[in-house]
XYZ file of N, CA and C in Angstrom:
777
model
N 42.229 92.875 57.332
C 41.125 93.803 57.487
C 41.244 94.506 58.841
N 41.016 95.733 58.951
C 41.252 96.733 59.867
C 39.876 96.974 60.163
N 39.889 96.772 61.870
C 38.253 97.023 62.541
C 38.296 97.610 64.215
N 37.449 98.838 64.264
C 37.682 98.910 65.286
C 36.060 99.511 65.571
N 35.763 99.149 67.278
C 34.725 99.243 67.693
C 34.615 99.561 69.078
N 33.838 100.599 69.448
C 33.496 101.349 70.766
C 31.837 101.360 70.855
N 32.075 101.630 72.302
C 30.683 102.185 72.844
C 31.273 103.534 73.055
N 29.874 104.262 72.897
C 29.898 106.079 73.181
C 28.626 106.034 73.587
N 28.320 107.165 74.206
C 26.892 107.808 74.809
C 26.337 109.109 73.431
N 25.347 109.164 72.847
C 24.656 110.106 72.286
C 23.799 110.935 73.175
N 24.395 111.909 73.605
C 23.659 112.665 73.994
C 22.717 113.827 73.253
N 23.188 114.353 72.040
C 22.346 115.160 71.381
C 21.145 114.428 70.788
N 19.372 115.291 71.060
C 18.814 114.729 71.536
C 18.256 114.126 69.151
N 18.001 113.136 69.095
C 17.150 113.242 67.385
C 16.237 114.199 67.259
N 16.677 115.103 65.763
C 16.125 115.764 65.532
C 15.927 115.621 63.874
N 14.619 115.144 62.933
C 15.061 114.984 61.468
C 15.795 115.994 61.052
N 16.290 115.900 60.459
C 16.775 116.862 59.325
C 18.784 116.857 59.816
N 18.396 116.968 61.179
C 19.667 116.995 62.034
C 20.380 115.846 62.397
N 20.361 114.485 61.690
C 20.984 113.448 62.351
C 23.004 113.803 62.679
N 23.272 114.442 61.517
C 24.322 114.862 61.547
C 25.114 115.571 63.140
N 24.720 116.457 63.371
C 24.600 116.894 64.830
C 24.514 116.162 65.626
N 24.009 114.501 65.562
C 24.099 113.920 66.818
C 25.198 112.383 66.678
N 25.587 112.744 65.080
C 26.595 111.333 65.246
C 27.701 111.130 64.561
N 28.010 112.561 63.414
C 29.308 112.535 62.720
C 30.142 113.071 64.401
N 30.357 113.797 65.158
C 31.246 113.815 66.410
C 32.460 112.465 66.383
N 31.617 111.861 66.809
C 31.916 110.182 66.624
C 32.501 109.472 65.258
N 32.109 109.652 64.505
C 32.506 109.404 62.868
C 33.837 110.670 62.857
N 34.010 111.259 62.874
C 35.052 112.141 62.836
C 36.093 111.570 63.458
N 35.982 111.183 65.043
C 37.080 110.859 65.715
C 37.384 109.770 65.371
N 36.554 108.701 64.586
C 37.214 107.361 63.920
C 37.905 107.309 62.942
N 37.802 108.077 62.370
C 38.289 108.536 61.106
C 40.202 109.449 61.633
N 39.943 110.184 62.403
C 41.297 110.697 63.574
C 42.221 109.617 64.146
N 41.149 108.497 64.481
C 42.057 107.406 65.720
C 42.482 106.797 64.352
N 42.160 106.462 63.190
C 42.484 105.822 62.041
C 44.184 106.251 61.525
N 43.512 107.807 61.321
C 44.932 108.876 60.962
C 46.005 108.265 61.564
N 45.753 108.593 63.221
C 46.274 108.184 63.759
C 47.364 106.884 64.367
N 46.521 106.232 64.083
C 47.052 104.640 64.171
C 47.704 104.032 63.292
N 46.831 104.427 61.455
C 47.207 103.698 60.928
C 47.378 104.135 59.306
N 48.042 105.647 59.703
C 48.153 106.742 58.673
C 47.938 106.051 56.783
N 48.998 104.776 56.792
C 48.941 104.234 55.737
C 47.706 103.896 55.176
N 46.477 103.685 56.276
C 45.627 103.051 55.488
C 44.307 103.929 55.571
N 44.645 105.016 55.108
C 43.720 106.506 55.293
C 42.702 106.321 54.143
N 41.936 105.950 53.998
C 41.388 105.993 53.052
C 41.037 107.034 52.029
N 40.825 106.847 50.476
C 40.544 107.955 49.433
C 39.083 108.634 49.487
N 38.058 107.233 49.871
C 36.512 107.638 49.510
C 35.673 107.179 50.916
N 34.987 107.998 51.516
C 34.118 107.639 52.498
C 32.377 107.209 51.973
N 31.867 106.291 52.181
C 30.538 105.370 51.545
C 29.437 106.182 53.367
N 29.189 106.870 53.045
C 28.430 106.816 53.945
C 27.065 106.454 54.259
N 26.286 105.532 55.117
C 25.009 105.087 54.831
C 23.716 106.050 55.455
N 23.737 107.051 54.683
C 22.607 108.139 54.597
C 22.593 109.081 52.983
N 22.258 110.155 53.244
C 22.064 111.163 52.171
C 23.346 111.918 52.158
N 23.857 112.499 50.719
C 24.688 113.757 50.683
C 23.729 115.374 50.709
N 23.390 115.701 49.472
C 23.418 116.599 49.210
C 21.441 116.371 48.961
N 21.401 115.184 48.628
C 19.756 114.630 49.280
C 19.179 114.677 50.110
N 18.614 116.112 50.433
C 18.472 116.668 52.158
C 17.442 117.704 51.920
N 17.237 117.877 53.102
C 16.010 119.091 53.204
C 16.826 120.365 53.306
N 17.756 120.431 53.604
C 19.065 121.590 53.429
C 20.004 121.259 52.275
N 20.211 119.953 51.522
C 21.093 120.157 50.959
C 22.266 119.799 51.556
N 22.354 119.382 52.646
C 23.694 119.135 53.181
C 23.294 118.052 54.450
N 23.191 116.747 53.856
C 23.001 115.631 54.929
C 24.771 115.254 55.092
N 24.292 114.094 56.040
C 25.111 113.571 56.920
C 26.766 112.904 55.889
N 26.558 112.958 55.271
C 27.438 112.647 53.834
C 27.991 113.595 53.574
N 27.652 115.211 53.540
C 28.143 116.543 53.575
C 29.163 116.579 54.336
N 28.168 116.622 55.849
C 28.641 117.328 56.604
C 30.384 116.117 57.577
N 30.205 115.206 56.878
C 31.173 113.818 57.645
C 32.435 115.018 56.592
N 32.051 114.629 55.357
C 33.246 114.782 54.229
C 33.899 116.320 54.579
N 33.385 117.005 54.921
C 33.811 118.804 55.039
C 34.583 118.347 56.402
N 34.240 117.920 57.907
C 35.321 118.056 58.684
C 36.362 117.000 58.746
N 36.191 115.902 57.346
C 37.374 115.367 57.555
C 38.310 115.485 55.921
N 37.777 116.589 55.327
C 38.412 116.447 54.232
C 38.365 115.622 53.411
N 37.766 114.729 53.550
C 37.626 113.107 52.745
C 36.420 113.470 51.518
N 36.813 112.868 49.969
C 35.774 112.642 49.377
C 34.219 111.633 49.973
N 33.662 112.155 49.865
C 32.143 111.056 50.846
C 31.068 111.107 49.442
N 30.588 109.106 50.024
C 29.192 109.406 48.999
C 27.987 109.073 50.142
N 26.680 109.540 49.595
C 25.730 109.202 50.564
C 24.896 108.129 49.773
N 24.899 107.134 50.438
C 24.223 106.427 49.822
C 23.024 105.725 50.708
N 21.964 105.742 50.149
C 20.802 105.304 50.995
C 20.046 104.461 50.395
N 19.455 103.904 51.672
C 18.160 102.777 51.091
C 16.685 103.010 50.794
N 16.033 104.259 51.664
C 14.749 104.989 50.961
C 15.448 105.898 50.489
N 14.033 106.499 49.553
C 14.033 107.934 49.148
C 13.452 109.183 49.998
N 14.764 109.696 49.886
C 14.081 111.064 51.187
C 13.421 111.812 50.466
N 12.141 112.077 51.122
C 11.202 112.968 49.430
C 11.276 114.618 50.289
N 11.717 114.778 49.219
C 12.728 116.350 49.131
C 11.837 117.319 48.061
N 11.967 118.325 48.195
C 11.976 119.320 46.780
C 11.248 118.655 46.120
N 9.811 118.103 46.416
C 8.805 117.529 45.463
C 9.142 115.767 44.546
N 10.663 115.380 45.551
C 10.999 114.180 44.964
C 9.751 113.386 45.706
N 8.879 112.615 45.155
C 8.011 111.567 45.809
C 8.105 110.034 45.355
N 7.528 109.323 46.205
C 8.295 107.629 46.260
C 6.440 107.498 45.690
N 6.127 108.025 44.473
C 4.446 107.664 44.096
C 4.607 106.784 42.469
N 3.510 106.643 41.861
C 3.872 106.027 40.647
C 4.333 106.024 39.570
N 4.442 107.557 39.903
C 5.662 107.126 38.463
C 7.004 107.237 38.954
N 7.458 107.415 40.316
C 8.657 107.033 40.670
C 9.060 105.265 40.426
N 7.847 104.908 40.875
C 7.884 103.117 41.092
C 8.090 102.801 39.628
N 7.615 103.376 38.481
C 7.368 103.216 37.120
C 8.778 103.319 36.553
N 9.780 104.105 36.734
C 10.866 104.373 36.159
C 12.023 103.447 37.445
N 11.605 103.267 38.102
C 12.820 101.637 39.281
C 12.176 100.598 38.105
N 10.594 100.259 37.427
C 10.351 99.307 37.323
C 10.919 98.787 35.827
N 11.434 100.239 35.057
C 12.111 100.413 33.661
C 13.511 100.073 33.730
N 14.173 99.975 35.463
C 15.800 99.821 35.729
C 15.749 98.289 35.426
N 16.510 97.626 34.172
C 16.342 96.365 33.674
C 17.970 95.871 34.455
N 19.351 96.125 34.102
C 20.275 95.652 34.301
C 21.407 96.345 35.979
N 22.035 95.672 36.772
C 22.841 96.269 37.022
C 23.312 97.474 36.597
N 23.500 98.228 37.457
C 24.400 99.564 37.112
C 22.846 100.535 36.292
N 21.828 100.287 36.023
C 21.017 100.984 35.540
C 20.891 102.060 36.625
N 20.299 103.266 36.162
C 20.130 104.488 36.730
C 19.051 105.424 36.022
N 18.539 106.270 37.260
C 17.966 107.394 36.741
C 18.255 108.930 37.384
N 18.265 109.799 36.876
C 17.952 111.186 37.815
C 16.994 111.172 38.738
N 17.294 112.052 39.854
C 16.656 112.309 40.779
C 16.220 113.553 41.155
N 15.535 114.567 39.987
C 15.567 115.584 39.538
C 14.808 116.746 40.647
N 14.437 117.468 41.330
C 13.465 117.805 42.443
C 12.702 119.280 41.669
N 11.376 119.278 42.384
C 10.728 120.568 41.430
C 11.822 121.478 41.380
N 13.164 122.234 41.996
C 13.287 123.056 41.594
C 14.200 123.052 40.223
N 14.624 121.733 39.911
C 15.251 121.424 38.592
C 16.640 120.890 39.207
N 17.057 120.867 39.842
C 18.348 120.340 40.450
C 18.331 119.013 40.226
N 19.263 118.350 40.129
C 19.512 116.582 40.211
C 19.827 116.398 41.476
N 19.193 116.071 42.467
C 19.896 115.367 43.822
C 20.235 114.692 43.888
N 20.464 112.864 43.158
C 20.904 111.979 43.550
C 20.443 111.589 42.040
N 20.888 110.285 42.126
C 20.469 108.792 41.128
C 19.996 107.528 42.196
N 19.143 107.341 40.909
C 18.477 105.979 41.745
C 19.583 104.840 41.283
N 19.824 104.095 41.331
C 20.643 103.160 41.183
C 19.851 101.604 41.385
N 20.167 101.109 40.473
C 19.847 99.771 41.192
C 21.123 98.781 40.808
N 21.666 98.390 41.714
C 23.107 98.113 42.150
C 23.843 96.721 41.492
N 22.433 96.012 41.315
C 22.753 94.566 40.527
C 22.090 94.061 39.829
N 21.803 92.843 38.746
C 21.063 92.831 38.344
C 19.917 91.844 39.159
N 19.583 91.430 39.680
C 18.801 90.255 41.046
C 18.230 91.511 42.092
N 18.863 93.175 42.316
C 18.117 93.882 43.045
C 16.350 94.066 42.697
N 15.733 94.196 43.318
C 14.436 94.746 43.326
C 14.485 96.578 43.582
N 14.902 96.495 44.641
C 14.814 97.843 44.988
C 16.353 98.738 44.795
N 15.824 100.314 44.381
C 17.349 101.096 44.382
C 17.882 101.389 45.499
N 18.829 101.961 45.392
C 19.921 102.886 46.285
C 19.970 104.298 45.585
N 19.643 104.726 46.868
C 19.414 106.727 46.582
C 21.102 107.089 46.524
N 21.703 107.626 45.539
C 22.652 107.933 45.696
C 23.097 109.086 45.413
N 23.767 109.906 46.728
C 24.251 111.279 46.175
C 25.336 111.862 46.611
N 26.261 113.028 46.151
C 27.180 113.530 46.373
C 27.522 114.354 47.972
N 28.324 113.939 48.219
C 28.697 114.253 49.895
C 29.277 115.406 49.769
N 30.495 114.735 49.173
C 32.464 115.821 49.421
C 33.007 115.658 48.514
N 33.683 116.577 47.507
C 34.637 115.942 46.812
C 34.497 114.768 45.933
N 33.461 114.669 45.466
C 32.825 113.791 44.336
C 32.045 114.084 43.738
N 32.305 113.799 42.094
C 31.155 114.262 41.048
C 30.125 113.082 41.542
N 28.319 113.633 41.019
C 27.778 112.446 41.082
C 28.109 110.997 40.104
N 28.235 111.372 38.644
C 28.868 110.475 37.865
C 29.473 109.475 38.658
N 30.987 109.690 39.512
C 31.842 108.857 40.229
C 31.472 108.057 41.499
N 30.562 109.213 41.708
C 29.793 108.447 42.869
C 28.837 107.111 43.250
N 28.501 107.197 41.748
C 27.558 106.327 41.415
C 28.105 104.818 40.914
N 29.247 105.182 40.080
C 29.964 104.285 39.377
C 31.038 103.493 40.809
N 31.002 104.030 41.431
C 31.999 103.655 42.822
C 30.823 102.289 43.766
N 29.633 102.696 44.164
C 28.950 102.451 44.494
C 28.623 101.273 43.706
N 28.100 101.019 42.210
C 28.017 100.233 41.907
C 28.848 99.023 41.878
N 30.395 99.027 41.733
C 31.580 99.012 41.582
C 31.547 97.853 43.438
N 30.954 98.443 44.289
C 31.048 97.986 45.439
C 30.052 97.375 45.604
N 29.319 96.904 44.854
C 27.953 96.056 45.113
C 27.883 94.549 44.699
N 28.680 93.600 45.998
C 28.205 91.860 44.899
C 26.969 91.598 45.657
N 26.443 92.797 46.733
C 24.810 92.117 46.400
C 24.164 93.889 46.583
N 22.499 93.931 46.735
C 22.288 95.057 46.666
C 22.703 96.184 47.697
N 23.216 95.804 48.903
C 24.091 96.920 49.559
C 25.593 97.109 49.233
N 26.405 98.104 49.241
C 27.450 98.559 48.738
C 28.132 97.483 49.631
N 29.476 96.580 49.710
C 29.604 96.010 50.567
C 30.556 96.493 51.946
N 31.145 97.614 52.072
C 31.616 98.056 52.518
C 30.208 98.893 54.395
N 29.111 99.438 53.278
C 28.091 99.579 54.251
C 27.124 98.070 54.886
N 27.348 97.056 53.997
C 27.140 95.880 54.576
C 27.735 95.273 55.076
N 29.182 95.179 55.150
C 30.056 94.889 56.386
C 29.458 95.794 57.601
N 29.664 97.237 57.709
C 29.536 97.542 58.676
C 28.143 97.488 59.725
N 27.420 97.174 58.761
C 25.595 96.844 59.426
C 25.797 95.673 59.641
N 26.744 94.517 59.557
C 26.745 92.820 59.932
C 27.627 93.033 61.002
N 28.346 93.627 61.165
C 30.062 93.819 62.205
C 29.206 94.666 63.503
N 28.391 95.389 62.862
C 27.741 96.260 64.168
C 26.951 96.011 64.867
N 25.542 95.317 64.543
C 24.643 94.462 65.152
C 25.597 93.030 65.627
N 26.668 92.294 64.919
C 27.530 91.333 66.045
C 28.619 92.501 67.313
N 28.329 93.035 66.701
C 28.939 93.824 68.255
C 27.863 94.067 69.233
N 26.944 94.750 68.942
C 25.694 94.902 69.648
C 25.758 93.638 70.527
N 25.449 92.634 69.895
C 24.919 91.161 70.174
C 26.092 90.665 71.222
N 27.375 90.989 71.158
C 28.756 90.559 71.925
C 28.385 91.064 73.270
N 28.565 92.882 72.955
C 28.968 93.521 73.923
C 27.474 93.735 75.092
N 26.581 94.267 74.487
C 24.850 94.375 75.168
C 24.185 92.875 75.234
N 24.237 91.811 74.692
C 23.313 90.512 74.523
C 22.016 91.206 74.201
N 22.231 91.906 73.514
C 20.633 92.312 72.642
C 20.150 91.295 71.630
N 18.913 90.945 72.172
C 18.316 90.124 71.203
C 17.834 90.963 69.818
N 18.064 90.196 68.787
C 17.471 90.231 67.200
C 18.564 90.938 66.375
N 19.881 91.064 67.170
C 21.150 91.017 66.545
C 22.015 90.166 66.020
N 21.358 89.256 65.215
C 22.377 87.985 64.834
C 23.570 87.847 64.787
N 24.627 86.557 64.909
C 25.583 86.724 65.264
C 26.119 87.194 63.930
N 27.989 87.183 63.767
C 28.539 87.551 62.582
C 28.376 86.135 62.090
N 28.182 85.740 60.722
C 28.247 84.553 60.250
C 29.298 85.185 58.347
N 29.936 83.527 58.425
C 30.921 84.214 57.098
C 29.931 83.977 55.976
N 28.905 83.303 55.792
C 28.422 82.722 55.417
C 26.741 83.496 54.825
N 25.939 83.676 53.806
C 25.048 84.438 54.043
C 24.070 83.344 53.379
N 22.407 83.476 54.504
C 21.767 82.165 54.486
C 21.227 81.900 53.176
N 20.589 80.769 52.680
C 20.615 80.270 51.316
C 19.326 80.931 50.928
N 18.635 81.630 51.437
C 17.473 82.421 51.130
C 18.042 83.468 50.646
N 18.911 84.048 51.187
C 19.799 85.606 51.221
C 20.640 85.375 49.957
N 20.998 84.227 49.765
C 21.969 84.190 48.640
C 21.979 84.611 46.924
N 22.758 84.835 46.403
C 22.407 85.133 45.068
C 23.912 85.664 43.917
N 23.847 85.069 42.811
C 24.722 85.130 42.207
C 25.424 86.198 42.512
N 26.700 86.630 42.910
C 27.514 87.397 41.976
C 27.592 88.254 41.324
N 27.291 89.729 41.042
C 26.815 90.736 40.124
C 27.808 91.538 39.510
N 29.229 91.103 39.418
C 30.016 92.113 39.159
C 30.583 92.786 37.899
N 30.903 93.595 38.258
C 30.784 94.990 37.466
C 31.457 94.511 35.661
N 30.732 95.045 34.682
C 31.747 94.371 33.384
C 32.800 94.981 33.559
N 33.588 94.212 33.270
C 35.467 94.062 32.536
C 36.026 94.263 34.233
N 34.992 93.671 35.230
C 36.405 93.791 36.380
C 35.567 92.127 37.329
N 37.126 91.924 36.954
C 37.341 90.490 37.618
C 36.884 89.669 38.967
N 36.653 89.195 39.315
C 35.472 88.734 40.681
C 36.804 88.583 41.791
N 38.093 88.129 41.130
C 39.267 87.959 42.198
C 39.673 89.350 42.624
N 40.161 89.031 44.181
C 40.265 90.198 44.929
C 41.977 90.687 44.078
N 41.935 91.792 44.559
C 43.529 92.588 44.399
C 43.817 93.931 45.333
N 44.278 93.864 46.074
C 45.231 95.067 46.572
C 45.237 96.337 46.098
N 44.276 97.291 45.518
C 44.358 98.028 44.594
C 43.290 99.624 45.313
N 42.256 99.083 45.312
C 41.778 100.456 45.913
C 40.140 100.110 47.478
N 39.949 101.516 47.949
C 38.958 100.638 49.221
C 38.100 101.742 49.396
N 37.330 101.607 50.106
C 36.437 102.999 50.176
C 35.805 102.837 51.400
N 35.626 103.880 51.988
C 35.528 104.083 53.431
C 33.653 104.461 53.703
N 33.258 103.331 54.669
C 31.829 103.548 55.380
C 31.839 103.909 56.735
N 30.790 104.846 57.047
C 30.443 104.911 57.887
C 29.155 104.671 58.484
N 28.547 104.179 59.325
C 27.200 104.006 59.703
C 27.267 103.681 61.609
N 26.392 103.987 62.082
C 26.159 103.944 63.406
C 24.940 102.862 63.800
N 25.094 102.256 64.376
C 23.703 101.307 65.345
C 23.679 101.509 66.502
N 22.536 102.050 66.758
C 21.977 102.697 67.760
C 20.821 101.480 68.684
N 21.577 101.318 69.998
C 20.583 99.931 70.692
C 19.966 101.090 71.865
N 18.483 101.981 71.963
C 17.572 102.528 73.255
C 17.983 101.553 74.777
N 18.279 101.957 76.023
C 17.893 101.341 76.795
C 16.694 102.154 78.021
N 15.919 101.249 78.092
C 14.627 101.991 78.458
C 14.737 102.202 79.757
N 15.762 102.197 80.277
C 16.273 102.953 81.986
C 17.239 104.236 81.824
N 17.715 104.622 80.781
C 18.711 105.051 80.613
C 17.951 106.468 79.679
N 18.816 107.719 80.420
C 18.099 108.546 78.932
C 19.187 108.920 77.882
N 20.524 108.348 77.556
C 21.026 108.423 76.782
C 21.261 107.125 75.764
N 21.948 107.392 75.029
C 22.234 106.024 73.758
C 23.336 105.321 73.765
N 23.026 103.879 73.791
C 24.325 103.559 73.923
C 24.385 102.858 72.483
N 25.863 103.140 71.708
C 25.933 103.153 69.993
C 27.628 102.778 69.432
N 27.474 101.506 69.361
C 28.610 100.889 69.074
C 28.932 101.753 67.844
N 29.759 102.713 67.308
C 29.486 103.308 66.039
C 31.142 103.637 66.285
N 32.308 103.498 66.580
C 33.268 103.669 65.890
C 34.647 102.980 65.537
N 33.589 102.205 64.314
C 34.030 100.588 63.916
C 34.836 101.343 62.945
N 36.055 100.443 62.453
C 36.450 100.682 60.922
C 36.717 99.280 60.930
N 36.267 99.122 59.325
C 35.957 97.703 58.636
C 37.515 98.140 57.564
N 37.976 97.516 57.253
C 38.620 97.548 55.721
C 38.806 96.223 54.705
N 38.185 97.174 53.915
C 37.911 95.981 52.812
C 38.710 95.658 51.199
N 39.219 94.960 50.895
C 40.035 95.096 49.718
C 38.566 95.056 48.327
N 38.910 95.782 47.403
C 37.666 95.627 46.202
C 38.693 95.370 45.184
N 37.815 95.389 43.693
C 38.648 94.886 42.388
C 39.210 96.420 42.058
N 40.603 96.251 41.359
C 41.444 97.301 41.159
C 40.662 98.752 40.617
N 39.871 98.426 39.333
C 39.384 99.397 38.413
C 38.499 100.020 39.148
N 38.321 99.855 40.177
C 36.879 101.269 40.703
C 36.956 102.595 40.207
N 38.202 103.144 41.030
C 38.959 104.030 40.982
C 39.640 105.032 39.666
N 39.474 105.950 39.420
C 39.913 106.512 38.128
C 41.168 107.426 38.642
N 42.069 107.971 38.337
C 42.685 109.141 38.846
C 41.845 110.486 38.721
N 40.834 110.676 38.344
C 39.775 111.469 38.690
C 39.053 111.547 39.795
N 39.560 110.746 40.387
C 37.945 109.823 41.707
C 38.669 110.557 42.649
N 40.099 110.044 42.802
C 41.344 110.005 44.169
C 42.142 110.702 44.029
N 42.309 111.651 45.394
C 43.636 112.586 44.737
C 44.856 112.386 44.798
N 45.256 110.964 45.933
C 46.673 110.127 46.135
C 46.713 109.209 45.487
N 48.003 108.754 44.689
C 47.993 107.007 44.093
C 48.324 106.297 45.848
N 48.705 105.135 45.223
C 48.739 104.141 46.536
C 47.846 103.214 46.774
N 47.723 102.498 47.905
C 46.777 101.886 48.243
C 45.509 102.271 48.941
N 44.324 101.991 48.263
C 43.595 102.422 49.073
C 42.324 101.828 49.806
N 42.096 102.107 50.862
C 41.148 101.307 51.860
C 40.127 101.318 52.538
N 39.384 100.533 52.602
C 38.049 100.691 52.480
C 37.824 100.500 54.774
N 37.148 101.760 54.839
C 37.093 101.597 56.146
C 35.893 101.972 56.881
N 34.917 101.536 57.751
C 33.472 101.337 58.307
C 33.278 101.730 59.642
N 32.487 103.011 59.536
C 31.993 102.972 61.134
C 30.937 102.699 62.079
């Protein structure tokens, strides 16, 4: 597994709508030092943990990663960004509460008739979905099926490596409290069967990987900039079949990498 991790300063200041502007910079150049280093293991699909095309423009942080690095990207998120009349009210809750099995789904349709995303609910033991939508270079269909494909619990595991790898960096490098350490192990409360995908095998194989990005951001209240362990790459091996020759535009190996 391939991992790499820095501190950087954020200086561009948060702005909603604009997270993009203040942290693909950084996601870009990890994705470069990657090229760079370790050309072979370039990955096909970037998992990014925000919105694609699920935006108040239409072009979140999932967009805008996939356009300057050429990479197919999915956005995948944990709320619903209420967009174009999408609202998190009851009959949204009513149709998550109709998602019976793994891999179930719905449209994410917005008043102006567009589909922005699918709700997903990732396993069958999830409660809650994953907003999922198209970045770069991916139908939603694939996007969704990829995502699921990467889920043995309800986060994709590729964006849950990198939210466990990043808060133990936090915790290494700052001694910030309420960053638990890395543990291999996930606690027996947290635990839960296994959810994987029909007709693909629970044993690992060498076959295809998909690339996350996500940033953790630790405030220090003397300081007016950010200090943001964010340019990790994780790589992760998944089960062969994710992947269609529709999905990827290289055969080979491919690898799953986290920022």
């Amino acid at each position: 597994m391939y991992e790499d991790c820095r501190m950087v300063s954020l200086t561009a200041p948060y702005v909603s709508g604009f997270l993009a502007f203040r942290e693909v910079p950084f996601l870009v150049d990890a994705v470069q030092q990657l090229r760079e280093k370790e050309p072979r293991l370039m990955p096909q699909v970037l998992f990014v943990d925000g919105n694609g095309v699920l935006h108040h423009r239409g072009f979140g942080v999932a967009c805008h990663l996939g356009v300057l690095t050429d990479l197919p990207c999915i956005g995948v998120a944990k709320k619903l960004l209420q967009v174009d009349g999408l609202e998190n009210n009851a009959l949204h809750k009513e149709k998550i509460r109709l998602l019976k099995a793994g891999g179930d789904s719905f449209p994410l349709m917005g008043g102006s008739g567009t589909v922005l995303g699918m709700a997903l609910k990732s396993h069958d033991h999830s409660t809650k979905p994953l907003y999922v939508s198209v970045g770069h270079k991916m139908s939603l269909e694939a996007a969704v099926r990829l995502t699921h494909g990467c889920c043995k619990f309800r986060i994709p595991e590729p964006v849950r490596q990198a939210d466990i790898r990043s808060r133990d960096y936090i915790r290494r490098t700052l001694g910030v409290q309420g960053a638990p350490a890395l543990q291999p192990e996930r606690s027996k409360k947290a635990q839960r069967p296994k959810a994987c995908p029909q007709g693909v095998s629970e044993e690992p194989a060498v076959s295809c990987c998909v690339v996350n990005c996500s940033v953790k951001s630790t405030w220090q209240r003397t300081e007016p900039t950010c200090q943001s362990p964010c340019e990790g790459a994780i790589l992760e091996v998944h089960p062969p079949a994710l992947l269609k020759p529709s999905d990827a535009p290289s055969p080979g190996c491919h690898l799953t990498a986290t920022s």
